[in-house]
Short mmCIF file of C-alpha atoms in Angstrom, two decimals:
data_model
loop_
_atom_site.label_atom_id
_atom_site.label_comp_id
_atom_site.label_asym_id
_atom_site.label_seq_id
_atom_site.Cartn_x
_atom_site.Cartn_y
_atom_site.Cartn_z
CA UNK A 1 -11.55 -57.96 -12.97
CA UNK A 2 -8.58 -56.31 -11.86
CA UNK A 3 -10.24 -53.61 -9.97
CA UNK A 4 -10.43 -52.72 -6.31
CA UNK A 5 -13.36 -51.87 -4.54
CA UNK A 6 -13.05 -48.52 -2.99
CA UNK A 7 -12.90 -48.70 1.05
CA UNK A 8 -14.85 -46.86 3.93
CA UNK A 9 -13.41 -44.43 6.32
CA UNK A 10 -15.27 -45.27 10.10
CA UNK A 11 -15.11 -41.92 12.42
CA UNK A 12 -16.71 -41.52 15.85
CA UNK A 13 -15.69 -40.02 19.13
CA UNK A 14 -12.90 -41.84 21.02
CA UNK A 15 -14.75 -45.05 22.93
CA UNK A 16 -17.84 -44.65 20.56
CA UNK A 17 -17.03 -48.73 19.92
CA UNK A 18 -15.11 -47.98 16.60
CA UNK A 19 -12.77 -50.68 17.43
CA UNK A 20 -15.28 -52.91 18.94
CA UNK A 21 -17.05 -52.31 15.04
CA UNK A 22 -13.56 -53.25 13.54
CA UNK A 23 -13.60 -56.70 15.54
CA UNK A 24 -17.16 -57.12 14.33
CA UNK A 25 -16.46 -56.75 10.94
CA UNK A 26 -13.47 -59.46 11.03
CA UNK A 27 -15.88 -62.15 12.01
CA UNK A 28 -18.22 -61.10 9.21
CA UNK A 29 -14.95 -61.50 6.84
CA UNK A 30 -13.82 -64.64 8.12
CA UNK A 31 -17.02 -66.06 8.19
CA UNK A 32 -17.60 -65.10 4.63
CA UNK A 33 -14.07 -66.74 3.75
CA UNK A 34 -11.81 -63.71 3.44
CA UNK A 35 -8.21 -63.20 5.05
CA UNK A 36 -8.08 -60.40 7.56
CA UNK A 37 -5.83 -58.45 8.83
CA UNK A 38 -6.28 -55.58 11.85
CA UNK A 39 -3.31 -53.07 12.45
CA UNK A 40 -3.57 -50.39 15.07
CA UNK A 41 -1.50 -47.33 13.79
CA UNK A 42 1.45 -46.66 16.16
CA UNK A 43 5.24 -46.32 15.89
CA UNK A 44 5.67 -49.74 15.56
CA UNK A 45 3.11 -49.53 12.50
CA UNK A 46 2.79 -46.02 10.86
CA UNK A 47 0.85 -45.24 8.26
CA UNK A 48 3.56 -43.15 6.69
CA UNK A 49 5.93 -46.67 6.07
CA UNK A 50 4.20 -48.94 4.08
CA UNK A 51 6.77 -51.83 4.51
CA UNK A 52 6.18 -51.81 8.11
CA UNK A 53 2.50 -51.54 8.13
CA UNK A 54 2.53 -54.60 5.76
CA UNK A 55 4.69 -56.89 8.19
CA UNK A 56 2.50 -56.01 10.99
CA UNK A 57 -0.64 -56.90 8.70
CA UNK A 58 0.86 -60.19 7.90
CA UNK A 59 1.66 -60.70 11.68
CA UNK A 60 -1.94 -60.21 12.55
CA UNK A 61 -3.11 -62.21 9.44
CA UNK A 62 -6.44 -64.52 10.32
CA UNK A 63 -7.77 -67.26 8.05
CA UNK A 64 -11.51 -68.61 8.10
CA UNK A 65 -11.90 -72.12 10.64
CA UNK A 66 -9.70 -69.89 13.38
CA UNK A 67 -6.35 -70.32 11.28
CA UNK A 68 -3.72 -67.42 11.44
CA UNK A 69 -0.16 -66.62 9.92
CA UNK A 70 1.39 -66.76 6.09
CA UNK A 71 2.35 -70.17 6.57
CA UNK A 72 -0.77 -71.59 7.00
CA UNK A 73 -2.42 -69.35 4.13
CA UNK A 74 0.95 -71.10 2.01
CA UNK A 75 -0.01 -74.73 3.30
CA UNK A 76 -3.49 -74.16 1.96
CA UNK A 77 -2.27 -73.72 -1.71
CA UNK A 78 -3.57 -76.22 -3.71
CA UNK A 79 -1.96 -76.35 -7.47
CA UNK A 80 -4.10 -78.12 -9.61
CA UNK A 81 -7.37 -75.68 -8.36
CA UNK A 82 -8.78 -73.10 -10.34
CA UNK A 83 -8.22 -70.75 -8.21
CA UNK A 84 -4.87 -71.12 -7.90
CA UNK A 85 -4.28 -71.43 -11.49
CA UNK A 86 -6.02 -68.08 -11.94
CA UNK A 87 -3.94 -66.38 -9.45
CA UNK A 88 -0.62 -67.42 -11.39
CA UNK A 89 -1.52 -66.87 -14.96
CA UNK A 90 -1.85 -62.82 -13.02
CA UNK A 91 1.19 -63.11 -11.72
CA UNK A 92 2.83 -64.69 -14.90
CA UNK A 93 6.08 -62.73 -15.96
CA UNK A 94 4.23 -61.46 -19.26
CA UNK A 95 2.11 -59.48 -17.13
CA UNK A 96 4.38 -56.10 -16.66
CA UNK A 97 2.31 -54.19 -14.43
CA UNK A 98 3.36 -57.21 -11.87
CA UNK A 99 6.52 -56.67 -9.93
CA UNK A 100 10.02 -59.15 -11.37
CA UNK A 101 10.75 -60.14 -8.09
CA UNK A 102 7.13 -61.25 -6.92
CA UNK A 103 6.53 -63.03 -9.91
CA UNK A 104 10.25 -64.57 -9.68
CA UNK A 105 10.09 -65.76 -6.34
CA UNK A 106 6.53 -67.31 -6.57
CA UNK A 107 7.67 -69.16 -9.55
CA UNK A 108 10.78 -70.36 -8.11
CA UNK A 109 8.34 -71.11 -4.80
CA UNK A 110 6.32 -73.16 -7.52
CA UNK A 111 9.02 -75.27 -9.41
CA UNK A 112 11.98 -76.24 -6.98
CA UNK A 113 11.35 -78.87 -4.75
CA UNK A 114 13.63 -77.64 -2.06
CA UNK A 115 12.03 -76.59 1.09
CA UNK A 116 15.18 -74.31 2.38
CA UNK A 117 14.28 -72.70 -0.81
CA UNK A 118 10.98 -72.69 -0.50
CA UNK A 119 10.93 -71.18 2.80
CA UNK A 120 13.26 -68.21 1.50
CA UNK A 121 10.37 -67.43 -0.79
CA UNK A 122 8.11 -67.58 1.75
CA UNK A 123 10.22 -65.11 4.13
CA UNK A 124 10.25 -62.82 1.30
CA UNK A 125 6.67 -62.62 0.84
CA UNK A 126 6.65 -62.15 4.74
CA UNK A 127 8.64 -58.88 4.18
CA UNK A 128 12.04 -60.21 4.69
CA UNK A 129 15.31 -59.73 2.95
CA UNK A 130 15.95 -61.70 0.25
CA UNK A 131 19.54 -62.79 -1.42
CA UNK A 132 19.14 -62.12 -4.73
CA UNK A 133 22.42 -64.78 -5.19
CA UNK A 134 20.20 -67.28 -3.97
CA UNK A 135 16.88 -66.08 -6.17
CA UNK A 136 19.31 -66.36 -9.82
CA UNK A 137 20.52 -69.47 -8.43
CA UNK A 138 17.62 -70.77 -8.30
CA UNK A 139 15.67 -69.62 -11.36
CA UNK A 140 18.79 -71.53 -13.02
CA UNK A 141 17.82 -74.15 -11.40
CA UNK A 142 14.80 -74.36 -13.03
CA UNK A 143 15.39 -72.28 -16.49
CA UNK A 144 12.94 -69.43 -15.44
CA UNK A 145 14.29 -66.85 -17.69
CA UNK A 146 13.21 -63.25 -15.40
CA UNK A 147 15.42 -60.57 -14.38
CA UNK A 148 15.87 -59.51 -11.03
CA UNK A 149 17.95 -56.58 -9.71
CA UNK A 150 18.52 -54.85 -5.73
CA UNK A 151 15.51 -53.36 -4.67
CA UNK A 152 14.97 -50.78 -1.85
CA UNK A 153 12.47 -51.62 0.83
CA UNK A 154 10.02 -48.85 0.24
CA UNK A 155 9.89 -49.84 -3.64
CA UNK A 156 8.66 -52.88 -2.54
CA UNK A 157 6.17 -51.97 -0.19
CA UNK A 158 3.22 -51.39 -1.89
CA UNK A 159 3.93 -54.48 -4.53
CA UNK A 160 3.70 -56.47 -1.27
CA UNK A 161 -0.08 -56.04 -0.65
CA UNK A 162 -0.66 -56.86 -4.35
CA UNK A 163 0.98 -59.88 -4.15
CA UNK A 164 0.00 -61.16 -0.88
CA UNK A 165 -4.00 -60.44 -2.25
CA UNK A 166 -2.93 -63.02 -4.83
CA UNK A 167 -1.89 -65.38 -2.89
CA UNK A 168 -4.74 -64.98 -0.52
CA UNK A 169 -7.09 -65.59 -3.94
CA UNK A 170 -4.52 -68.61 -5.09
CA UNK A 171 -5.58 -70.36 -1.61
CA UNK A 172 -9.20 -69.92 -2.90
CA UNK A 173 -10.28 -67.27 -0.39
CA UNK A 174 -12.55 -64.14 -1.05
CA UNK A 175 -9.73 -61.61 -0.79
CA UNK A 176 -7.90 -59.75 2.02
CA UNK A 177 -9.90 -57.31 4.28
CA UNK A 178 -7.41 -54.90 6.34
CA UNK A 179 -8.54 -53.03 9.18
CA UNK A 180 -6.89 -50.05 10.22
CA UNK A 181 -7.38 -49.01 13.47
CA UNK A 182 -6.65 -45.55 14.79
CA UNK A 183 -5.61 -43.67 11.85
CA UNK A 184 -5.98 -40.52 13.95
CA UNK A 185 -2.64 -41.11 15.54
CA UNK A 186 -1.47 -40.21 11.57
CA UNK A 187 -1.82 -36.49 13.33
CA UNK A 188 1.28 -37.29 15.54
CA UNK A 189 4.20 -37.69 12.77
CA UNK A 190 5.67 -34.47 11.05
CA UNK A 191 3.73 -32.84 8.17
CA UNK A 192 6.51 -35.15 5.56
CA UNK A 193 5.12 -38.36 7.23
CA UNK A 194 1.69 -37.94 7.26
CA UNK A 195 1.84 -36.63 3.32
CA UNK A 196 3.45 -40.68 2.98
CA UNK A 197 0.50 -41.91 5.19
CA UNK A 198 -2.30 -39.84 3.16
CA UNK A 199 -0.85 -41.71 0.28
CA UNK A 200 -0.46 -45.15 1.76
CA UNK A 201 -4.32 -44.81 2.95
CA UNK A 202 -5.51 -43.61 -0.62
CA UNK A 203 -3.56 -47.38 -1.91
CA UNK A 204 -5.13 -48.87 0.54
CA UNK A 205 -8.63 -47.72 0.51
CA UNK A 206 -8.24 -48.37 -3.72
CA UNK A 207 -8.46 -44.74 -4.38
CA UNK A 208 -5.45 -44.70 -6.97
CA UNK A 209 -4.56 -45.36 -10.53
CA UNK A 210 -2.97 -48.42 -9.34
CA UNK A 211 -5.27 -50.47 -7.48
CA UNK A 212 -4.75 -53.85 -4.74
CA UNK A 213 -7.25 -55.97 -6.43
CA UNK A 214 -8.84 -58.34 -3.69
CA UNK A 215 -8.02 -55.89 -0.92
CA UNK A 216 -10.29 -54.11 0.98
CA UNK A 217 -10.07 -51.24 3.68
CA UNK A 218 -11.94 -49.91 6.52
CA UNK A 219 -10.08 -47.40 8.31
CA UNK A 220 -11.00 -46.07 11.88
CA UNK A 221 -10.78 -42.53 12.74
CA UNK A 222 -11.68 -39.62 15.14
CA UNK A 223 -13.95 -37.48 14.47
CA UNK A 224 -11.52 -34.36 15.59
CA UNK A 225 -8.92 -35.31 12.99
CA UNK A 226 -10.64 -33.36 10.43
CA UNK A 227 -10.80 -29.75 12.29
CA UNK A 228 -7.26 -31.04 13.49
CA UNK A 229 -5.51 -31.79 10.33
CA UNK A 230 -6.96 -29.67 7.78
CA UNK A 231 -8.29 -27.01 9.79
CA UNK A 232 -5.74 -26.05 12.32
CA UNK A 233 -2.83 -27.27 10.47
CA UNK A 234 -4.07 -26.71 6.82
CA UNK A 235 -2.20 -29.86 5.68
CA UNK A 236 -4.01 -29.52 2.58
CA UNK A 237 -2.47 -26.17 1.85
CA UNK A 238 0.74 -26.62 3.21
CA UNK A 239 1.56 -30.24 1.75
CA UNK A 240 1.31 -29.50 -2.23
CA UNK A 241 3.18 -26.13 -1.32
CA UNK A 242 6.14 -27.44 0.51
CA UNK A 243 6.35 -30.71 -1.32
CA UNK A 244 5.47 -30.30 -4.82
CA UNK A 245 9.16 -30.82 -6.59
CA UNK A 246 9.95 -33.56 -3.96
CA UNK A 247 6.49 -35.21 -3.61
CA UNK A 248 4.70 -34.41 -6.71
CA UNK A 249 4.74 -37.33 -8.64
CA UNK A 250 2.73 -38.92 -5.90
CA UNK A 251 0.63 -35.48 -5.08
CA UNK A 252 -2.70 -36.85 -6.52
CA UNK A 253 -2.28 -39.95 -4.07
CA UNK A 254 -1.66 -38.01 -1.54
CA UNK A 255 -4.73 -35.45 -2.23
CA UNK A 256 -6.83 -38.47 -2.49
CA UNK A 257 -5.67 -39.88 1.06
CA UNK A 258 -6.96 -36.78 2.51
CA UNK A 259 -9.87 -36.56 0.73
CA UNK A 260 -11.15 -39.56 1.95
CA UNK A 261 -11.22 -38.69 5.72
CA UNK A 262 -12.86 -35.67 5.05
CA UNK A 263 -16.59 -35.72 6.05
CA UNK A 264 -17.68 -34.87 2.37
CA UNK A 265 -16.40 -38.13 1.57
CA UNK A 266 -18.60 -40.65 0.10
CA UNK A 267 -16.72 -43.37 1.97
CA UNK A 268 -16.82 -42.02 5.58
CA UNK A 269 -19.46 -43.37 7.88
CA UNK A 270 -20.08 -41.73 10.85
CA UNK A 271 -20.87 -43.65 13.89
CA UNK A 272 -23.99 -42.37 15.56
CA UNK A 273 -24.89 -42.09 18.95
CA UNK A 274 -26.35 -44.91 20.92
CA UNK A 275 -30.22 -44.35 21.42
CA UNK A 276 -32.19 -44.90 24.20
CA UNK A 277 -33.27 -48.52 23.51
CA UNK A 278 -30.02 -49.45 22.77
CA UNK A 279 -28.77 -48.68 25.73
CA UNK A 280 -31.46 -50.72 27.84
CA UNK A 281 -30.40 -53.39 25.69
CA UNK A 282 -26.46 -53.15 26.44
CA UNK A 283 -27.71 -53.06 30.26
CA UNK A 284 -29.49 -55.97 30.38
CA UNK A 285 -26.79 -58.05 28.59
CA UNK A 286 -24.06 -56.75 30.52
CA UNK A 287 -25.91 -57.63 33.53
CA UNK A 288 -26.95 -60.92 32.35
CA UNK A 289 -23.10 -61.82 31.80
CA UNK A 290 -22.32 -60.40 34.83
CA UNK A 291 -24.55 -62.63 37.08
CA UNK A 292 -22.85 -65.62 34.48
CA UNK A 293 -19.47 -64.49 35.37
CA UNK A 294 -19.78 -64.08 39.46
CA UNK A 295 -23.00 -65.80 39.95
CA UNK A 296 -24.34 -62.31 41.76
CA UNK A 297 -27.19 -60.66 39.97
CA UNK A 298 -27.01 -57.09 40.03
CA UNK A 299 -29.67 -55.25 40.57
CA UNK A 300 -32.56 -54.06 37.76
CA UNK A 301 -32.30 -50.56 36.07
CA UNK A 302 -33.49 -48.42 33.95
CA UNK A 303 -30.74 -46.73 32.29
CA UNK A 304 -31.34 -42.93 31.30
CA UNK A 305 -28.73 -41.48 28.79
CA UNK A 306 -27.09 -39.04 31.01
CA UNK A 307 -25.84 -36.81 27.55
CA UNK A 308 -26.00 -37.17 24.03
CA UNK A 309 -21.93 -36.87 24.33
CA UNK A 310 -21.56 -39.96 26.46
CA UNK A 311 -19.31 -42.62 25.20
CA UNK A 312 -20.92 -46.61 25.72
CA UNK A 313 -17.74 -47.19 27.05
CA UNK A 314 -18.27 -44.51 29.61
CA UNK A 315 -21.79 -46.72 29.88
CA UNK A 316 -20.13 -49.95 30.57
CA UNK A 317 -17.43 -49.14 32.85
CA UNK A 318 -19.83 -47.29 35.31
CA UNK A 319 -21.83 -50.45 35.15
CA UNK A 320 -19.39 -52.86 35.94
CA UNK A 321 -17.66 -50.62 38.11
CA UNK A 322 -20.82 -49.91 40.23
CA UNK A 323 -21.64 -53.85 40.27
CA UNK A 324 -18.13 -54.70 41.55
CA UNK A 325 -18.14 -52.18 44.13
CA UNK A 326 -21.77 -53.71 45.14
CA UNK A 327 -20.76 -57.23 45.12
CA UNK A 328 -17.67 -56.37 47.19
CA UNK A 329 -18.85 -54.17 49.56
CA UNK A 330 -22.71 -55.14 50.33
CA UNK A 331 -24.86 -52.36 51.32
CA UNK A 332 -22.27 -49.61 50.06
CA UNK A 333 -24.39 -47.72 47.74
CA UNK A 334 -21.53 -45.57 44.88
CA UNK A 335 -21.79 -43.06 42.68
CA UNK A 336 -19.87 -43.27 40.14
CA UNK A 337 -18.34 -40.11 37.77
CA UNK A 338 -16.76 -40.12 34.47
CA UNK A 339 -15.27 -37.88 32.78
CA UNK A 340 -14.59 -37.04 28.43
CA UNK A 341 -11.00 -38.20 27.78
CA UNK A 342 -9.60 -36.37 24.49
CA UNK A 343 -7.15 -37.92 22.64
CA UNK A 344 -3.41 -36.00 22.25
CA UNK A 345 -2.82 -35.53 18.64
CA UNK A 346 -0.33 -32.59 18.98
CA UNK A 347 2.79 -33.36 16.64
CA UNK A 348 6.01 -35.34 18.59
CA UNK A 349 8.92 -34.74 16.14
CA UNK A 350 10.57 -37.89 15.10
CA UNK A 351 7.73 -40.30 16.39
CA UNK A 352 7.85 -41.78 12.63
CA UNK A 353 11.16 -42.44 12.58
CA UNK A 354 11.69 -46.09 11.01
CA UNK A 355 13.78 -48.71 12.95
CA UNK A 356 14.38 -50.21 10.06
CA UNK A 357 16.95 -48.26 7.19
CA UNK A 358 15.64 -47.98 3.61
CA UNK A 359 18.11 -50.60 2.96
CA UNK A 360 17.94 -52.53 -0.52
CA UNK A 361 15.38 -55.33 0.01
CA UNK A 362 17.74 -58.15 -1.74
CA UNK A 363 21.31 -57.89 -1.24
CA UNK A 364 23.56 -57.65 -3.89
CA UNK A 365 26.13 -60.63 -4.98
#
């Protein structure tokens, strides 16, 4: 219907399982035929640079039956479905609210039975460089009448996601499920880049005017980033102050992004701590797979939940740890100590830089 349904926003303490949840929910989406995607937010991939967060989201891409990658998704277009014959009457070049060079290369893709071509499309909807030389060439070819000019890489970012959700409903599939992991680390890049990344997760998470139909979000977070961002920092002051003439077209996209990891949000779940049952539970399973794995049965115990702060990975590791240490050593009796570890989201000046210039996305002839 052209819509996107709006995404959820997962915070919890750091080892509370919010990445554990993340790989949970991709075998709930691939076993409910959807593409996924799961990006951890880092240098390589931040939040602020759409263009590179895509390429790493199309790197990670998974397909249902244990297939990955673009190509495979591509292999699995079948032209004479209905799906894929609703997908391309969207992306038809009457539609204007569809980027030219999308709908110029998937036609192109489409008509000319060339598979050097064909595979230049392909790279292009990978997030590579494209000749545009090669592109009029071959709409010539064919007598696709669309006109396509030099585009910059971060003008193309966002049209990326739309396009690959096509494609990923063209293959007959559900739609595309991203899962970002670690949006906290957002707190590391200068106050410029994490304006871009509050705007790149309000796309994302389909809280914009122009929505990523077939996409959906979950985004993992700490639950310090709040007090971190918006209370020590006061991004939310200092953003639309210092960045209204240069920023302000976007502003509401960017007010949105941080809206939506506030805990007023109606998309943020919080995860709560594990209860006393549960715990048991995790025990006995653990220690059930660990007589599997070593064929030594650990001991029985009754857990006790030592503080309402403890992490279950905290849980785990003293487990294991304690049952190595036993298996090893037989008779030695440990004790085992953990200790909170708190995340370092303190600003590192030029962490966001790109490797990759803003160069133009097709080159000129």
């Amino acid at each position: 219907e052209g819509g996107q349904l709006p995404g959820m926003v997962v915070a919890g303490d750091f080892g509370s399982g919010k990445s554990h949840l993340l790989e949970f929910l991709q075998h709930l989406a691939l076993d409910q035929r959807f593409a996924c995607s799961k990006v951890v937010i880092s240098k390589e991939a931040p939040l602020g640079q759409p263009h590179q967060l895509y390429r790493t989201a199309i790197h990670s891409l998974r397909l249902p039956k244990g297939i990955g990658g673009l190509d495979s998704l591509v292999l699995q277009l079948d032209k004479h479905s209905g799906p894929y014959a609703a997908a391309a009457r969207r992306i038809a070049p009457d539609d204007a609210s569809f980027d030219p060079l999308f709908q110029a290369s998937f036609r192109v893709w489409e008509e000319v039975n060339d598979p050097p071509i064909m595979e230049k499309m392909v790279s292009f909807w990978r997030g590579e460089r494209l000749g545009i030389r090669d592109l009029r060439d071959a709409l010539r070819r064919t007598g696709i009448q669309i006109p396509v000019k030099a585009r910059k890489v971060s003008e193309l970012a966002i049209p990326r996601f739309r396009f690959m959700a096509e494609l990923v409903a063209a293959a007959g599939l559900q739609g595309w499920v991203i899962l970002l992991d670690e949006v906290e680390l957002l707190a590391t890049f200068s106050l410029q880049a994490r304006a871009h990344s509050y705007r790149t997760l309000a796309t994302l998470l389909g809280l914009t005017e122009d929505p990523l139909p077939g996409v959906f979000t979950v985004a993992t977070v700490t639950t310090d980033l709040e007090t971190e961002i918006f209370h020590k920092r006061q991004d939310q002051e200092k953003i639309p102050i210092k960045f209204a003439d240069k920023l302000g077209d976007i502003m509401p996209d960017i007010q949105g992004g941080m809206e939506s990891l506030q805990a007023s949000s109606p998309g943020r779940i919080i995860l709560e701590p594990v209860s006393q049952q549960k715990l048991q539970e995790a025990h006995d399973k653990a220690r059930q797979l660990y007589t599997q794995a070593y064929g030594w049965t650990p001991p029985q115990a009754e857990v006790s939940q030592r503080e309402s702060s403890a992490r279950m990975r905290q849980y785990v590791r003293a487990w294991i740890t304690r049952w190595d240490l036993m298996r090893l050593f037989p008779g030695y009796s440990p004790e085992i100590e953990t200790a909170n570890y708190v995340p370092d989201l303190s600003e590192r000046q030029g962490l966001e830089r790109s490797d990759e210039p803003d160069q133009e996305d097709i080159d000129r002839e």
